[in-house]
PDB file of C-alpha atoms and ligand atoms in Angstrom:
ATOM      1  CA  MET A  93      -0.279 -19.285   7.888  1.00  0.00           C
ATOM      2  CA  ILE A  94      -3.658 -20.798   7.181  1.00  0.00           C
ATOM      3  CA  GLN A  95      -5.509 -19.963   4.013  1.00  0.00           C
ATOM      4  CA  SER A  96      -9.132 -20.785   4.225  1.00  0.00           C
ATOM      5  CA  ARG A  97     -10.259 -19.758   0.479  1.00  0.00           C
ATOM      6  CA  PRO A  98      -8.155 -20.679  -2.927  1.00  0.00           C
ATOM      7  CA  ILE A  99      -6.317 -17.573  -4.328  1.00  0.00           C
ATOM      8  CA  PRO A 100      -7.950 -16.456  -7.227  1.00  0.00           C
ATOM      9  CA  ARG A 101      -5.768 -16.688 -10.332  1.00  0.00           C
ATOM     10  CA  LYS A 102      -6.532 -14.358 -13.476  1.00  0.00           C
ATOM     11  CA  SER A 103      -6.693 -15.474 -17.002  1.00  0.00           C
ATOM     12  CA  LYS A 104      -4.266 -13.380 -19.769  1.00  0.00           C
ATOM     13  CA  GLN A 105      -7.587 -10.985 -19.979  1.00  0.00           C
ATOM     14  CA  GLY A 106      -7.840 -11.007 -16.165  1.00  0.00           C
ATOM     15  CA  ILE A 107      -3.878  -9.659 -16.319  1.00  0.00           C
ATOM     16  CA  GLU A 108      -4.549  -7.199 -19.037  1.00  0.00           C
ATOM     17  CA  LYS A 109      -7.466  -5.772 -17.052  1.00  0.00           C
ATOM     18  CA  MET A 110      -5.377  -5.316 -13.650  1.00  0.00           C
ATOM     19  CA  ARG A 111      -2.651  -3.749 -16.228  1.00  0.00           C
ATOM     20  CA  GLN A 112      -5.347  -1.383 -16.899  1.00  0.00           C
ATOM     21  CA  SER A 113      -6.833  -0.329 -13.254  1.00  0.00           C
ATOM     22  CA  CYS A 114      -3.186  -0.676 -11.681  1.00  0.00           C
ATOM     23  CA  LYS A 115      -1.801   1.791 -14.403  1.00  0.00           C
ATOM     24  CA  ALA A 116      -4.803   4.125 -13.742  1.00  0.00           C
ATOM     25  CA  ALA A 117      -3.663   3.347  -9.822  1.00  0.00           C
ATOM     26  CA  SER A 118      -0.466   4.671 -10.582  1.00  0.00           C
ATOM     27  CA  ILE A 119      -1.364   7.764 -12.201  1.00  0.00           C
ATOM     28  CA  VAL A 120      -3.687   8.780  -9.636  1.00  0.00           C
ATOM     29  CA  LEU A 121      -1.068   9.022  -7.322  1.00  0.00           C
ATOM     30  CA  GLN A 122       1.542  10.576  -9.176  1.00  0.00           C
ATOM     31  CA  LYS A 123      -1.406  13.823  -9.701  1.00  0.00           C
ATOM     32  CA  ILE A 124      -1.429  13.473  -6.054  1.00  0.00           C
ATOM     33  CA  SER A 125       2.075  13.502  -5.509  1.00  0.00           C
ATOM     34  CA  GLU A 126       2.292  17.130  -7.627  1.00  0.00           C
ATOM     35  CA  GLY A 127       0.025  18.645  -5.062  1.00  0.00           C
ATOM     36  CA  ILE A 128       2.104  17.659  -2.098  1.00  0.00           C
ATOM     37  CA  LYS A 129       3.891  20.703  -0.515  1.00  0.00           C
ATOM     38  CA  ALA A 130       3.858  22.626   3.099  1.00  0.00           C
ATOM     39  CA  GLY A 131       0.091  24.467   3.473  1.00  0.00           C
ATOM     40  CA  VAL A 132      -1.658  22.078   1.652  1.00  0.00           C
ATOM     41  CA  SER A 133      -4.709  20.049   3.398  1.00  0.00           C
ATOM     42  CA  THR A 134      -5.169  16.259   3.281  1.00  0.00           C
ATOM     43  CA  ILE A 135      -8.805  17.076   1.764  1.00  0.00           C
ATOM     44  CA  GLU A 136      -7.260  19.016  -0.851  1.00  0.00           C
ATOM     45  CA  LEU A 137      -5.428  15.908  -1.707  1.00  0.00           C
ATOM     46  CA  ASP A 138      -8.190  13.594  -1.733  1.00  0.00           C
ATOM     47  CA  LYS A 139      -9.913  16.320  -4.010  1.00  0.00           C
ATOM     48  CA  ILE A 140      -6.832  15.796  -5.979  1.00  0.00           C
ATOM     49  CA  ALA A 141      -7.714  11.945  -6.487  1.00  0.00           C
ATOM     50  CA  ARG A 142     -11.317  12.212  -6.535  1.00  0.00           C
ATOM     51  CA  ARG A 143     -11.233  14.368  -9.886  1.00  0.00           C
ATOM     52  CA  ALA A 144      -8.656  11.946 -11.366  1.00  0.00           C
ATOM     53  CA  ILE A 145     -10.223   8.741 -10.404  1.00  0.00           C
ATOM     54  CA  GLU A 146     -13.445  10.420 -12.372  1.00  0.00           C
ATOM     55  CA  GLU A 147     -11.281  11.502 -15.366  1.00  0.00           C
ATOM     56  CA  LEU A 148     -10.085   7.989 -15.841  1.00  0.00           C
ATOM     57  CA  GLY A 149     -13.279   6.348 -15.843  1.00  0.00           C
ATOM     58  CA  GLY A 150     -13.107   4.605 -12.961  1.00  0.00           C
ATOM     59  CA  THR A 151     -14.249   4.741  -8.736  1.00  0.00           C
ATOM     60  CA  PRO A 152     -12.372   5.514  -6.003  1.00  0.00           C
ATOM     61  CA  SER A 153     -12.300   1.897  -4.134  1.00  0.00           C
ATOM     62  CA  PHE A 154     -11.957   3.219  -0.975  1.00  0.00           C
ATOM     63  CA  LEU A 155     -14.773   5.571  -0.348  1.00  0.00           C
ATOM     64  CA  GLY A 156     -17.821   3.813   1.205  1.00  0.00           C
ATOM     65  CA  TYR A 157     -15.269   0.829   1.994  1.00  0.00           C
ATOM     66  CA  LYS A 158     -16.807  -1.348   4.914  1.00  0.00           C
ATOM     67  CA  LEU A 159     -14.867  -2.926   7.616  1.00  0.00           C
ATOM     68  CA  PRO A 160     -16.405  -5.138  10.208  1.00  0.00           C
ATOM     69  CA  ARG A 161     -17.177  -2.608  13.583  1.00  0.00           C
ATOM     70  CA  HIS A 162     -16.058   0.145  11.460  1.00  0.00           C
ATOM     71  CA  PRO A 163     -18.119   2.975   9.978  1.00  0.00           C
ATOM     72  CA  PRO A 164     -17.920   3.015   6.227  1.00  0.00           C
ATOM     73  CA  TYR A 165     -14.518   4.808   4.842  1.00  0.00           C
ATOM     74  CA  PRO A 166     -15.326   8.394   4.125  1.00  0.00           C
ATOM     75  CA  ALA A 167     -12.467   9.607   1.405  1.00  0.00           C
ATOM     76  CA  ALA A 168     -10.986   8.093  -1.868  1.00  0.00           C
ATOM     77  CA  ILE A 169      -7.426   8.116  -0.259  1.00  0.00           C
ATOM     78  CA  CYS A 170      -5.762   7.424   3.031  1.00  0.00           C
ATOM     79  CA  ALA A 171      -3.696  10.389   4.257  1.00  0.00           C
ATOM     80  CA  SER A 172      -1.361   9.229   6.928  1.00  0.00           C
ATOM     81  CA  ILE A 173       1.112  12.078   8.648  1.00  0.00           C
ATOM     82  CA  ASN A 174       4.157  10.924  10.510  1.00  0.00           C
ATOM     83  CA  GLU A 175       3.251   8.318  13.143  1.00  0.00           C
ATOM     84  CA  GLN A 176       0.010   7.391  11.574  1.00  0.00           C
ATOM     85  CA  VAL A 177       0.387   4.159   9.837  1.00  0.00           C
ATOM     86  CA  VAL A 178      -2.108   3.936   7.520  1.00  0.00           C
ATOM     87  CA  HIS A 179      -5.919   4.619   7.362  1.00  0.00           C
ATOM     88  CA  GLY A 180      -5.558   8.280   7.632  1.00  0.00           C
ATOM     89  CA  ILE A 181      -8.737  10.162   7.035  1.00  0.00           C
ATOM     90  CA  PRO A 182      -8.255  13.229   4.941  1.00  0.00           C
ATOM     91  CA  ASP A 183      -9.122  16.580   6.711  1.00  0.00           C
ATOM     92  CA  GLY A 184      -8.197  20.133   7.450  1.00  0.00           C
ATOM     93  CA  ARG A 185      -4.781  19.283   8.636  1.00  0.00           C
ATOM     94  CA  LYS A 186      -2.039  21.346   6.662  1.00  0.00           C
ATOM     95  CA  LEU A 187       1.388  19.477   5.773  1.00  0.00           C
ATOM     96  CA  VAL A 188       4.374  21.607   7.216  1.00  0.00           C
ATOM     97  CA  ASP A 189       7.931  21.448   6.896  1.00  0.00           C
ATOM     98  CA  GLY A 190       9.178  18.223   8.137  1.00  0.00           C
ATOM     99  CA  ASP A 191       6.343  16.083   7.822  1.00  0.00           C
ATOM    100  CA  ILE A 192       6.084  12.617   6.130  1.00  0.00           C
ATOM    101  CA  ILE A 193       2.911  11.766   4.472  1.00  0.00           C
ATOM    102  CA  SER A 194       1.861   8.363   3.090  1.00  0.00           C
ATOM    103  CA  ILE A 195      -1.102   8.402   0.429  1.00  0.00           C
ATOM    104  CA  ASP A 196      -2.759   5.574   0.089  1.00  0.00           C
ATOM    105  CA  VAL A 197      -4.959   4.677  -3.275  1.00  0.00           C
ATOM    106  CA  GLY A 198      -7.068   2.566  -5.115  1.00  0.00           C
ATOM    107  CA  ILE A 199      -8.922   2.557  -8.327  1.00  0.00           C
ATOM    108  CA  PHE A 200     -11.958   0.298  -9.600  1.00  0.00           C
ATOM    109  CA  LEU A 201     -11.499   0.440 -13.236  1.00  0.00           C
ATOM    110  CA  ASP A 202     -13.381  -2.013 -15.414  1.00  0.00           C
ATOM    111  CA  GLY A 203     -14.122  -4.512 -12.533  1.00  0.00           C
ATOM    112  CA  TYR A 204     -10.789  -4.609 -11.271  1.00  0.00           C
ATOM    113  CA  HIS A 205      -9.073  -3.212  -8.573  1.00  0.00           C
ATOM    114  CA  GLY A 206      -5.284  -1.313  -8.561  1.00  0.00           C
ATOM    115  CA  ASP A 207      -3.951  -0.166  -5.065  1.00  0.00           C
ATOM    116  CA  ASN A 208      -0.928   1.743  -4.416  1.00  0.00           C
ATOM    117  CA  ALA A 209       0.735   4.112  -1.850  1.00  0.00           C
ATOM    118  CA  PHE A 210       3.716   5.830  -1.430  1.00  0.00           C
ATOM    119  CA  THR A 211       5.160   7.956   1.367  1.00  0.00           C
ATOM    120  CA  PHE A 212       6.551  11.597   0.556  1.00  0.00           C
ATOM    121  CA  PRO A 213       8.709  13.964   2.384  1.00  0.00           C
ATOM    122  CA  ILE A 214       7.659  17.545   2.788  1.00  0.00           C
ATOM    123  CA  GLY A 215      10.553  19.863   2.754  1.00  0.00           C
ATOM    124  CA  GLN A 216      13.940  19.063   4.731  1.00  0.00           C
ATOM    125  CA  ILE A 217      13.390  15.944   6.932  1.00  0.00           C
ATOM    126  CA  SER A 218      16.075  14.441   9.594  1.00  0.00           C
ATOM    127  CA  ASP A 219      18.195  12.032   8.096  1.00  0.00           C
ATOM    128  CA  GLU A 220      16.578   9.272  10.753  1.00  0.00           C
ATOM    129  CA  VAL A 221      13.198   9.709   8.642  1.00  0.00           C
ATOM    130  CA  GLN A 222      15.066   9.655   5.173  1.00  0.00           C
ATOM    131  CA  HIS A 223      16.676   6.106   6.566  1.00  0.00           C
ATOM    132  CA  LEU A 224      13.160   5.036   6.993  1.00  0.00           C
ATOM    133  CA  LEU A 225      11.772   6.017   3.970  1.00  0.00           C
ATOM    134  CA  ASP A 226      14.623   4.380   1.936  1.00  0.00           C
ATOM    135  CA  ILE A 227      14.462   1.116   3.872  1.00  0.00           C
ATOM    136  CA  THR A 228      10.554   0.735   3.428  1.00  0.00           C
ATOM    137  CA  GLN A 229      10.934   1.526  -0.158  1.00  0.00           C
ATOM    138  CA  ALA A 230      13.799  -0.684  -0.816  1.00  0.00           C
ATOM    139  CA  ALA A 231      11.663  -3.356   1.363  1.00  0.00           C
ATOM    140  CA  LEU A 232       9.034  -3.406  -0.801  1.00  0.00           C
ATOM    141  CA  TYR A 233      11.297  -4.193  -3.554  1.00  0.00           C
ATOM    142  CA  LYS A 234      12.801  -7.040  -1.498  1.00  0.00           C
ATOM    143  CA  GLY A 235       9.189  -8.355  -1.163  1.00  0.00           C
ATOM    144  CA  ILE A 236       8.248  -7.954  -5.142  1.00  0.00           C
ATOM    145  CA  GLU A 237      12.115 -10.102  -5.557  1.00  0.00           C
ATOM    146  CA  GLU A 238      10.772 -12.789  -4.153  1.00  0.00           C
ATOM    147  CA  ALA A 239       7.324 -12.804  -5.354  1.00  0.00           C
ATOM    148  CA  LYS A 240       7.757 -15.261  -8.543  1.00  0.00           C
ATOM    149  CA  SER A 241       6.076 -18.580  -9.663  1.00  0.00           C
ATOM    150  CA  GLY A 242       7.621 -21.349  -7.616  1.00  0.00           C
ATOM    151  CA  ASN A 243       8.452 -19.416  -4.348  1.00  0.00           C
ATOM    152  CA  LYS A 244       6.552 -19.752  -1.200  1.00  0.00           C
ATOM    153  CA  LEU A 245       4.187 -16.565   0.096  1.00  0.00           C
ATOM    154  CA  GLY A 246       6.475 -16.771   3.498  1.00  0.00           C
ATOM    155  CA  ASP A 247       9.664 -15.826   0.905  1.00  0.00           C
ATOM    156  CA  VAL A 248       7.988 -12.395   0.190  1.00  0.00           C
ATOM    157  CA  CYS A 249       7.101 -11.797   3.799  1.00  0.00           C
ATOM    158  CA  HIS A 250      10.397 -13.122   5.217  1.00  0.00           C
ATOM    159  CA  ALA A 251      12.502 -10.728   2.619  1.00  0.00           C
ATOM    160  CA  ILE A 252      10.423  -7.619   3.890  1.00  0.00           C
ATOM    161  CA  GLN A 253      10.885  -8.502   7.447  1.00  0.00           C
ATOM    162  CA  SER A 254      14.890  -9.311   7.271  1.00  0.00           C
ATOM    163  CA  TYR A 255      15.477  -6.059   5.151  1.00  0.00           C
ATOM    164  CA  VAL A 256      13.823  -3.768   7.636  1.00  0.00           C
ATOM    165  CA  GLU A 257      14.878  -5.456  10.804  1.00  0.00           C
ATOM    166  CA  SER A 258      18.609  -5.696   9.515  1.00  0.00           C
ATOM    167  CA  ASN A 259      18.222  -1.922   9.180  1.00  0.00           C
ATOM    168  CA  GLY A 260      16.921  -0.929  12.655  1.00  0.00           C
ATOM    169  CA  CYS A 261      13.382  -0.539  12.092  1.00  0.00           C
ATOM    170  CA  SER A 262      10.351  -2.680  12.616  1.00  0.00           C
ATOM    171  CA  VAL A 263       7.420  -4.127  10.475  1.00  0.00           C
ATOM    172  CA  VAL A 264       3.689  -3.714  11.589  1.00  0.00           C
ATOM    173  CA  ARG A 265       2.357  -6.725  12.800  1.00  0.00           C
ATOM    174  CA  ASP A 266      -1.380  -5.857  12.845  1.00  0.00           C
ATOM    175  CA  LEU A 267      -1.765  -4.735   9.288  1.00  0.00           C
ATOM    176  CA  VAL A 268      -1.409  -7.003   6.388  1.00  0.00           C
ATOM    177  CA  GLY A 269      -1.219  -6.747   2.480  1.00  0.00           C
ATOM    178  CA  HIS A 270      -3.738  -9.185   0.454  1.00  0.00           C
ATOM    179  CA  GLY A 271      -4.377 -10.439  -3.150  1.00  0.00           C
ATOM    180  CA  ILE A 272      -6.419  -8.348  -5.249  1.00  0.00           C
ATOM    181  CA  GLY A 273      -8.316  -8.468  -8.334  1.00  0.00           C
ATOM    182  CA  ARG A 274     -12.238  -8.111  -8.732  1.00  0.00           C
ATOM    183  CA  SER A 275     -12.420  -7.414  -5.362  1.00  0.00           C
ATOM    184  CA  MET A 276      -9.635  -5.169  -3.371  1.00  0.00           C
ATOM    185  CA  HIS A 277      -9.249  -7.864  -0.461  1.00  0.00           C
ATOM    186  CA  GLU A 278      -8.770 -11.318  -2.097  1.00  0.00           C
ATOM    187  CA  GLU A 279      -6.847 -14.267  -0.357  1.00  0.00           C
ATOM    188  CA  PRO A 280      -4.007 -14.594   0.483  1.00  0.00           C
ATOM    189  CA  GLN A 281      -2.973 -11.925   3.152  1.00  0.00           C
ATOM    190  CA  ILE A 282       0.258 -10.981   2.934  1.00  0.00           C
ATOM    191  CA  PRO A 283       2.099 -10.001   6.239  1.00  0.00           C
ATOM    192  CA  ASN A 284       5.139  -8.161   6.390  1.00  0.00           C
ATOM    193  CA  TYR A 285       6.875 -11.080   8.412  1.00  0.00           C
ATOM    194  CA  GLY A 286       7.101 -14.324   8.035  1.00  0.00           C
ATOM    195  CA  ARG A 287       9.281 -17.764   7.664  1.00  0.00           C
ATOM    196  CA  PRO A 288      10.818 -18.179   4.523  1.00  0.00           C
ATOM    197  CA  GLY A 289       9.240 -21.735   2.818  1.00  0.00           C
ATOM    198  CA  SER A 290       6.137 -21.203   4.468  1.00  0.00           C
ATOM    199  CA  GLY A 291       2.571 -20.607   3.026  1.00  0.00           C
ATOM    200  CA  PRO A 292       0.783 -21.096  -0.022  1.00  0.00           C
ATOM    201  CA  ARG A 293       2.873 -21.556  -3.393  1.00  0.00           C
ATOM    202  CA  LEU A 294       2.731 -18.514  -5.633  1.00  0.00           C
ATOM    203  CA  LYS A 295       1.515 -19.355  -9.284  1.00  0.00           C
ATOM    204  CA  PRO A 296       1.336 -17.540 -12.232  1.00  0.00           C
ATOM    205  CA  GLY A 297      -1.989 -15.588 -12.325  1.00  0.00           C
ATOM    206  CA  MET A 298      -2.217 -14.375  -8.512  1.00  0.00           C
ATOM    207  CA  THR A 299      -2.415 -10.592  -8.490  1.00  0.00           C
ATOM    208  CA  LEU A 300      -0.567  -9.290  -4.882  1.00  0.00           C
ATOM    209  CA  ALA A 301      -0.702  -5.960  -3.254  1.00  0.00           C
ATOM    210  CA  ILE A 302       2.319  -5.944  -1.165  1.00  0.00           C
ATOM    211  CA  GLU A 303       2.688  -3.371   1.457  1.00  0.00           C
ATOM    212  CA  PRO A 304       5.345  -3.263   3.926  1.00  0.00           C
ATOM    213  CA  MET A 305       4.321  -0.841   6.825  1.00  0.00           C
ATOM    214  CA  VAL A 306       7.585   0.089   8.787  1.00  0.00           C
ATOM    215  CA  ASN A 307       7.826   2.146  12.257  1.00  0.00           C
ATOM    216  CA  ALA A 308      11.215   3.765  12.930  1.00  0.00           C
ATOM    217  CA  GLY A 309      10.534   2.247  16.905  1.00  0.00           C
ATOM    218  CA  THR A 310       8.606  -0.545  18.050  1.00  0.00           C
ATOM    219  CA  TRP A 311       6.032  -2.670  15.906  1.00  0.00           C
ATOM    220  CA  ASP A 312       2.991  -2.041  18.152  1.00  0.00           C
ATOM    221  CA  VAL A 313       0.374   0.332  17.031  1.00  0.00           C
ATOM    222  CA  LYS A 314      -2.974   1.860  18.066  1.00  0.00           C
ATOM    223  CA  LEU A 315      -6.417   2.955  16.831  1.00  0.00           C
ATOM    224  CA  LEU A 316      -7.487   6.113  16.876  1.00  0.00           C
ATOM    225  CA  GLU A 317     -11.143   7.301  18.240  1.00  0.00           C
ATOM    226  CA  ASN A 318     -12.376   7.655  14.781  1.00  0.00           C
ATOM    227  CA  SER A 319     -12.190   4.049  14.777  1.00  0.00           C
ATOM    228  CA  TRP A 320      -9.905   3.794  11.720  1.00  0.00           C
ATOM    229  CA  THR A 321      -6.415   5.296  11.655  1.00  0.00           C
ATOM    230  CA  VAL A 322      -4.161   3.414  12.612  1.00  0.00           C
ATOM    231  CA  VAL A 323      -0.835   5.356  14.810  1.00  0.00           C
ATOM    232  CA  THR A 324       2.304   3.832  16.427  1.00  0.00           C
ATOM    233  CA  ALA A 325       2.212   3.211  19.847  1.00  0.00           C
ATOM    234  CA  ASP A 326       5.492   5.173  20.667  1.00  0.00           C
ATOM    235  CA  ASN A 327       4.447   7.888  18.614  1.00  0.00           C
ATOM    236  CA  SER A 328       7.299   6.997  16.117  1.00  0.00           C
ATOM    237  CA  PRO A 329       7.297   7.830  12.505  1.00  0.00           C
ATOM    238  CA  SER A 330       5.952   5.258   9.940  1.00  0.00           C
ATOM    239  CA  ALA A 331       6.478   4.518   6.734  1.00  0.00           C
ATOM    240  CA  HIS A 332       4.283   2.922   4.036  1.00  0.00           C
ATOM    241  CA  PHE A 333       4.778   1.912   0.058  1.00  0.00           C
ATOM    242  CA  GLU A 334       2.678  -0.457  -1.780  1.00  0.00           C
ATOM    243  CA  HIS A 335       2.517  -2.113  -5.379  1.00  0.00           C
ATOM    244  CA  THR A 336       0.251  -4.297  -6.746  1.00  0.00           C
ATOM    245  CA  VAL A 337       2.296  -7.109  -9.045  1.00  0.00           C
ATOM    246  CA  ALA A 338       1.516 -10.109 -11.009  1.00  0.00           C
ATOM    247  CA  ILE A 339       2.839 -13.180 -10.373  1.00  0.00           C
ATOM    248  CA  LEU A 340       3.642 -14.302 -14.142  1.00  0.00           C
ATOM    249  CA  SER A 341       5.284 -17.408 -15.586  1.00  0.00           C
ATOM    250  CA  ASP A 342       8.447 -15.673 -15.843  1.00  0.00           C
ATOM    251  CA  GLY A 343       8.826 -13.467 -12.855  1.00  0.00           C
ATOM    252  CA  PRO A 344       7.033 -10.242 -11.268  1.00  0.00           C
ATOM    253  CA  GLU A 345       5.372  -7.666 -13.254  1.00  0.00           C
ATOM    254  CA  ILE A 346       4.744  -4.700 -10.789  1.00  0.00           C
ATOM    255  CA  LEU A 347       1.194  -3.209 -12.666  1.00  0.00           C
ATOM    256  CA  THR A 348       1.656  -0.348 -10.537  1.00  0.00           C
ATOM    257  CA  TRP A 349       4.928   0.855 -11.730  1.00  0.00           C
ATOM    258  CA  ASN A 350       5.480   4.759 -12.729  1.00  0.00           C
ATOM    259  CA  GLU A 351       8.391   6.091 -13.956  1.00  0.00           C
ATOM    260  CA  GLU A 352       7.706   9.755 -12.448  1.00  0.00           C
ATOM    261  CA  LEU A 353       6.879   8.228  -9.080  1.00  0.00           C
ATOM    262  CA  TRP A 354       9.082   5.620  -8.575  1.00  0.00           C
ATOM    263  CA  GLY A 355      12.037   5.769 -10.942  1.00  0.00           C
TER     264      GLY A 355
HETATM  265  N1  MF3 B 451      -4.186  -0.081   0.779  1.00  0.00           N
HETATM  266  C1  MF3 B 451      -5.172  -0.155   1.721  1.00  0.00           C
HETATM  267  C2  MF3 B 451      -5.682  -1.705   2.021  1.00  0.00           C
HETATM  268  O1  MF3 B 451      -5.340  -2.487   1.043  1.00  0.00           O
HETATM  269  C3  MF3 B 451      -6.402   0.541   1.815  1.00  0.00           C
HETATM  270  C4  MF3 B 451      -7.558   0.320   2.469  1.00  0.00           C
HETATM  271  S1  MF3 B 451      -8.351   1.392   2.739  1.00  0.00           S
HETATM  272  C5  MF3 B 451     -10.200   1.403   3.207  1.00  0.00           C
HETATM  273  O2  MF3 B 451      -6.267  -2.189   2.816  1.00  0.00           O
HETATM  274  F1  MF3 B 451     -10.692   2.183   3.459  1.00  0.00           F
HETATM  275  F2  MF3 B 451     -10.211   1.039   2.135  1.00  0.00           F
HETATM  276  F3  MF3 B 451     -10.014   0.207   4.058  1.00  0.00           F
HETATM  277 CO1   CO B 452      -4.060  -2.365  -0.047  1.00  0.00          CO
END
């Protein structure tokens, strides 16, 4: 993988600020999780997020976010149901028993962004879909284990890919994780696939949003008419878990860890 710009490294103070923004992001995600049940619409979940972000003194990282050739992102969260991979736009659609919903939320607080995502089951889901959720979350931790000083970025990417594929699912190729800090998207791009020993060396002070997006079926995806929402090409269900992680001299620190949600 070719890195065009250097990977920002945060000072001790920068890491401390990242701890604050990421802690806040984890609180917002946890508050949203309390509202998730059959009958609730995704716009109601967005309202919970906006309120929580404001209470914490931050602003939503995603609201108004611009990608080339896209209209500005219109909400505080991404709420992606079933075959939707990421960037589901909140609307009046109500959750029903058997759905899964990936919630992704970012907060900008005191100059730094925190970013995290979790896929939740609604009521009773099939064993196959439960397997998808379990292995996607486990793949995130496989990646994080490799996110240590001295390793190469490709070690992280490869750990995610090999775990997912050996468990019968596939990683989305068209979307990546990312460095994060003063900007939501910094160098490096973090694909969920790659060769061990490839890419830039990881160093203390780097802060990374690692986010496997995993499909039960094939890895290919397509874009909906709204130009944001990514769905699986074969309509198979898809899961997404994301942590923001700091590379420290003594190993990775999961900045968005929240015992109530992830424990
Ligand atoms: N966690 C996603 C990302 O890191 C969410 C971005 S949504 C957007 O890319 F609207 F802000 F683009
Ligand atoms: Co992200």
